[in-house]
XYZ file of N, CA and C in Angstrom:
345
model
N -18.937 13.182 20.414
C -19.780 12.924 19.463
C -19.067 11.657 18.918
N -19.644 10.580 18.500
C -19.132 9.412 18.020
C -19.687 9.112 16.727
N -18.997 8.511 16.070
C -19.097 8.023 14.369
C -19.514 6.854 14.420
N -19.561 6.150 13.295
C -19.576 4.753 12.806
C -18.215 4.117 13.018
N -17.401 4.976 13.191
C -15.761 4.176 13.497
C -16.040 3.346 14.766
N -15.586 2.044 14.725
C -15.482 1.137 15.720
C -14.421 1.553 16.622
N -13.941 2.612 17.104
C -12.659 2.754 17.966
C -13.170 2.334 19.400
N -11.878 1.833 19.922
C -11.889 0.945 21.305
C -12.981 2.252 22.180
N -12.720 3.588 22.698
C -14.011 4.433 23.353
C -15.116 4.439 22.978
N -15.539 3.919 21.725
C -17.101 4.054 21.155
C -17.534 3.362 22.456
N -18.669 3.993 22.661
C -19.598 2.893 23.951
C -20.095 2.076 23.434
N -20.150 1.902 22.182
C -20.843 0.410 21.791
C -19.765 -1.163 21.981
N -18.614 -0.365 22.262
C -17.268 -1.142 22.341
C -17.365 -1.652 23.775
N -18.035 -1.018 24.693
C -17.598 -0.916 26.171
C -16.372 -1.162 27.229
N -15.375 -0.258 26.276
C -14.051 -0.235 26.830
C -13.760 0.808 27.894
N -14.614 1.937 27.576
C -14.569 3.368 28.163
C -13.774 4.367 27.417
N -13.976 5.479 27.841
C -13.733 6.584 26.989
C -11.949 6.913 26.847
N -11.284 6.405 27.615
C -9.774 6.480 27.387
C -9.172 5.030 27.339
N -9.704 4.119 26.387
C -9.741 2.946 25.863
C -8.251 3.361 24.553
N -6.992 2.636 24.988
C -5.701 2.864 24.041
C -5.824 2.143 22.835
N -5.066 2.475 21.967
C -4.985 1.717 20.514
C -4.694 -0.033 20.823
N -5.099 -0.302 20.036
C -4.692 -1.753 20.100
C -3.401 -2.444 19.569
N -3.141 -1.276 18.515
C -1.381 -1.485 18.212
C -0.214 -0.935 18.956
N -0.621 0.799 19.379
C 0.668 1.211 19.975
C 0.298 1.870 21.685
N -1.121 1.518 21.976
C -1.214 1.882 23.050
C -1.534 3.406 23.186
N -1.422 4.419 22.780
C -1.997 5.695 22.603
C -3.575 5.866 22.282
N -3.925 7.103 22.924
C -5.427 7.079 22.687
C -6.255 6.871 21.425
N -6.969 5.946 21.432
C -7.591 5.385 19.768
C -8.926 6.328 19.734
N -8.337 7.346 18.669
C -9.123 8.282 18.348
C -9.517 7.970 16.953
N -10.398 8.517 16.180
C -10.756 8.217 14.956
C -9.452 8.891 14.141
N -8.931 10.270 14.357
C -8.058 10.540 13.331
C -6.641 9.521 13.731
N -6.453 9.166 15.159
C -5.538 8.574 15.068
C -5.050 7.221 14.427
N -6.494 6.381 14.361
C -6.780 5.196 13.626
C -6.628 5.411 12.216
N -7.101 6.568 11.838
C -7.004 6.864 10.046
C -5.920 7.556 9.664
N -4.863 8.504 10.435
C -4.028 8.970 10.332
C -2.621 8.754 11.063
N -2.832 8.441 12.173
C -2.001 8.539 13.085
C -0.708 7.456 13.819
N -1.388 6.511 13.833
C -0.742 4.937 14.183
C 0.286 4.304 13.364
N 1.403 4.893 13.358
C 2.433 3.950 12.779
C 2.181 2.644 12.510
N 2.306 1.985 13.504
C 2.009 0.369 13.566
C 1.008 0.231 12.564
N -0.144 0.555 13.029
C -1.194 0.540 12.095
C -0.942 0.522 10.630
N -0.585 1.623 10.341
C -0.269 2.040 9.032
C 1.165 1.097 8.596
N 1.740 0.698 8.895
C 2.730 -0.373 8.599
C 2.320 -1.874 8.105
N 1.238 -1.982 9.140
C 0.478 -3.410 8.997
C -0.360 -3.160 8.018
N -1.552 -3.246 8.727
C -2.900 -3.524 8.148
C -3.016 -2.300 7.484
N -2.743 -1.385 7.226
C -3.228 -0.188 6.241
C -2.341 -0.542 5.135
N -1.158 -1.071 5.410
C -0.153 -1.358 4.069
C -0.879 -2.822 3.119
N -1.396 -3.639 4.001
C -2.060 -4.839 3.220
C -3.463 -4.419 2.451
N -4.121 -3.258 3.106
C -5.623 -2.785 2.530
C -4.956 -2.119 1.307
N -4.362 -1.341 1.382
C -3.610 -0.687 0.408
C -2.898 -1.522 -0.954
N -2.472 -2.461 -0.617
C -1.476 -3.231 -1.569
C -2.462 -4.280 -2.094
N -3.573 -4.426 -1.308
C -4.583 -5.363 -2.334
C -5.389 -4.606 -3.288
N -5.674 -3.116 -3.047
C -6.316 -2.294 -3.767
C -5.264 -2.102 -4.971
N -3.959 -1.911 -4.846
C -3.255 -1.611 -6.100
C -3.104 -2.956 -6.644
N -2.979 -3.792 -6.132
C -2.984 -4.994 -6.914
C -3.726 -5.355 -8.078
N -4.514 -5.159 -8.143
C -5.920 -5.076 -9.227
C -5.161 -4.125 -10.096
N -4.568 -3.262 -10.104
C -4.001 -2.265 -11.165
C -2.967 -2.862 -11.899
N -1.804 -3.610 -11.240
C -0.750 -4.482 -11.003
C -1.353 -5.397 -12.393
N -2.470 -6.267 -12.150
C -2.837 -7.742 -12.457
C -3.207 -7.350 -13.948
N -4.161 -5.638 -13.916
C -4.649 -5.390 -14.798
C -3.283 -5.158 -16.093
N -1.989 -4.555 -15.347
C -0.935 -4.367 -16.467
C -0.420 -5.623 -16.880
N -0.163 -6.490 -15.838
C 0.251 -7.923 -16.643
C -0.674 -8.187 -17.651
N -1.671 -7.941 -17.711
C -2.700 -8.815 -18.654
C -2.628 -8.277 -19.918
N -2.648 -6.590 -19.747
C -2.359 -5.774 -21.024
C -0.825 -5.613 -21.562
N 0.175 -6.430 -20.642
C 1.578 -6.454 -21.555
C 1.925 -7.867 -21.800
N 0.959 -8.721 -21.577
C 1.031 -10.193 -21.372
C 2.437 -10.687 -20.403
N 2.168 -10.206 -19.493
C 3.078 -10.977 -18.581
C 2.210 -11.842 -17.544
N 3.210 -12.598 -16.929
C 2.937 -13.651 -16.094
C 1.930 -12.999 -14.521
N 0.678 -13.451 -14.505
C -0.173 -12.789 -13.654
C 0.101 -13.973 -12.469
N 0.151 -13.455 -11.032
C 0.731 -14.399 -9.921
C -0.917 -14.636 -9.428
N -0.820 -15.564 -8.609
C -2.230 -16.139 -8.022
C -2.182 -14.916 -6.976
N -3.479 -14.565 -6.641
C -3.868 -13.877 -5.147
C -3.077 -13.832 -3.936
N -3.056 -15.246 -3.895
C -2.169 -15.427 -2.344
C -0.615 -15.594 -2.477
N -0.306 -15.377 -3.564
C 1.523 -15.526 -3.971
C 1.924 -13.864 -3.783
N 2.897 -13.503 -3.416
C 3.602 -12.459 -3.483
C 3.640 -12.148 -4.886
N 3.859 -11.033 -5.132
C 3.884 -10.146 -6.194
C 5.835 -10.119 -6.285
N 6.207 -10.334 -7.805
C 7.633 -10.261 -7.939
C 7.831 -8.710 -7.975
N 8.990 -8.155 -7.512
C 9.507 -6.908 -7.445
C 9.556 -6.611 -9.249
N 10.184 -7.175 -9.909
C 10.247 -6.566 -11.063
C 9.654 -8.198 -12.194
N 8.961 -7.431 -13.541
C 8.579 -8.613 -14.411
C 8.798 -7.563 -15.782
N 9.261 -7.981 -16.957
C 9.516 -8.043 -17.827
C 9.571 -8.521 -18.888
N 9.238 -7.784 -20.377
C 9.476 -8.630 -21.599
C 9.970 -7.683 -22.708
N 9.968 -7.687 -23.560
C 10.734 -7.127 -24.909
C 9.693 -5.366 -24.993
N 8.731 -5.501 -24.413
C 8.225 -4.295 -24.551
C 8.105 -3.348 -23.357
N 8.198 -4.318 -22.099
C 7.913 -3.246 -20.801
C 8.459 -4.015 -19.780
N 8.976 -3.186 -18.589
C 9.375 -3.447 -17.369
C 8.595 -2.730 -16.117
N 7.715 -3.711 -15.548
C 6.955 -3.767 -14.786
C 7.354 -3.701 -13.286
N 7.458 -2.764 -12.283
C 8.125 -2.823 -10.899
C 6.990 -2.418 -10.013
N 6.906 -3.789 -8.656
C 6.464 -3.568 -7.527
C 6.813 -3.075 -6.221
N 6.062 -2.020 -6.045
C 6.762 -1.696 -4.785
C 7.914 -1.611 -4.050
N 9.227 -1.122 -5.404
C 10.288 -1.153 -5.282
C 10.937 0.427 -4.958
N 11.701 0.695 -4.405
C 12.345 1.964 -4.136
C 12.865 2.641 -5.230
N 12.647 3.568 -5.603
C 13.320 4.330 -7.024
C 14.177 4.989 -6.651
N 15.677 5.040 -7.007
C 16.776 5.894 -7.048
C 16.570 6.897 -8.149
N 16.720 8.227 -7.429
C 16.253 9.365 -8.506
C 17.345 10.283 -8.188
N 18.089 11.132 -9.482
C 19.225 11.869 -8.904
C 18.772 13.203 -8.293
N 17.850 13.649 -8.412
C 17.425 14.772 -7.472
C 16.773 14.058 -6.005
N 16.714 14.855 -4.735
C 16.298 14.544 -3.410
C 14.884 14.748 -3.465
N 14.082 13.438 -3.530
C 12.694 13.707 -3.219
C 12.289 13.117 -2.148
N 11.307 13.416 -1.368
C 10.767 12.515 -0.133
C 10.261 11.076 -0.168
N 9.596 11.078 -1.309
C 8.764 9.595 -1.309
C 9.261 8.840 -2.585
N 10.420 7.942 -2.767
C 10.350 7.289 -3.657
C 10.513 5.946 -3.764
N 9.010 5.469 -3.185
C 8.728 4.056 -3.484
C 7.224 4.149 -4.224
N 7.260 4.258 -5.081
C 5.958 4.519 -6.033
C 5.417 2.826 -5.939
N 3.868 2.662 -6.042
C 3.346 1.445 -5.896
C 3.854 0.431 -7.269
N 3.556 1.183 -8.532
C 3.896 0.239 -9.561
C 4.637 1.038 -10.653
N 5.466 0.844 -11.060
C 5.963 1.522 -12.150
C 6.147 0.700 -13.860
N 5.696 1.335 -14.455
C 5.489 0.835 -15.985
C 5.977 1.295 -16.663
N 7.355 0.718 -17.019
C 8.624 1.460 -17.819
C 8.830 0.879 -18.987
N 8.369 1.644 -20.075
C 8.870 1.054 -21.605
C 10.282 1.478 -21.868
N 11.163 0.265 -22.246
C 12.355 0.567 -22.777
C 12.528 1.393 -23.867
N 13.639 2.411 -23.977
C 13.850 3.234 -24.626
C 14.371 2.813 -26.085
N 13.818 3.628 -27.264
C 14.527 3.005 -28.440
C 16.128 3.019 -28.903
N 16.272 2.271 -29.171
C 18.182 2.619 -29.952
C 18.302 3.026 -31.109
N 17.299 3.510 -31.441
C 17.602 4.371 -32.587
C 17.709 5.952 -32.592
N 17.817 6.160 -31.151
C 18.195 7.543 -31.009
C 19.472 7.868 -30.483
């Protein structure tokens, strides 16, 4: 059964049922493209993901009156002012060992010095 996803083995692509992944050479199935190809996830999927998260980041920059970067410019790892620190795609060190330590965006307000 073929879905609308234009993988290489899809009959409309004309490459035959055993066509390999254009990124890693393994069989290019829907499952492989969506979740299994590490080369695809590390390149194009990251670009698509970052462009989506960028909208959230830009909204936070507006909310906290931080400098907004142009869409074709790289996002700075950290921006801050007196009210907030905003981190982008940065590895976060924690005391507890956790598997995922690189959230998309962190919105951290400084602690009050009155405590």
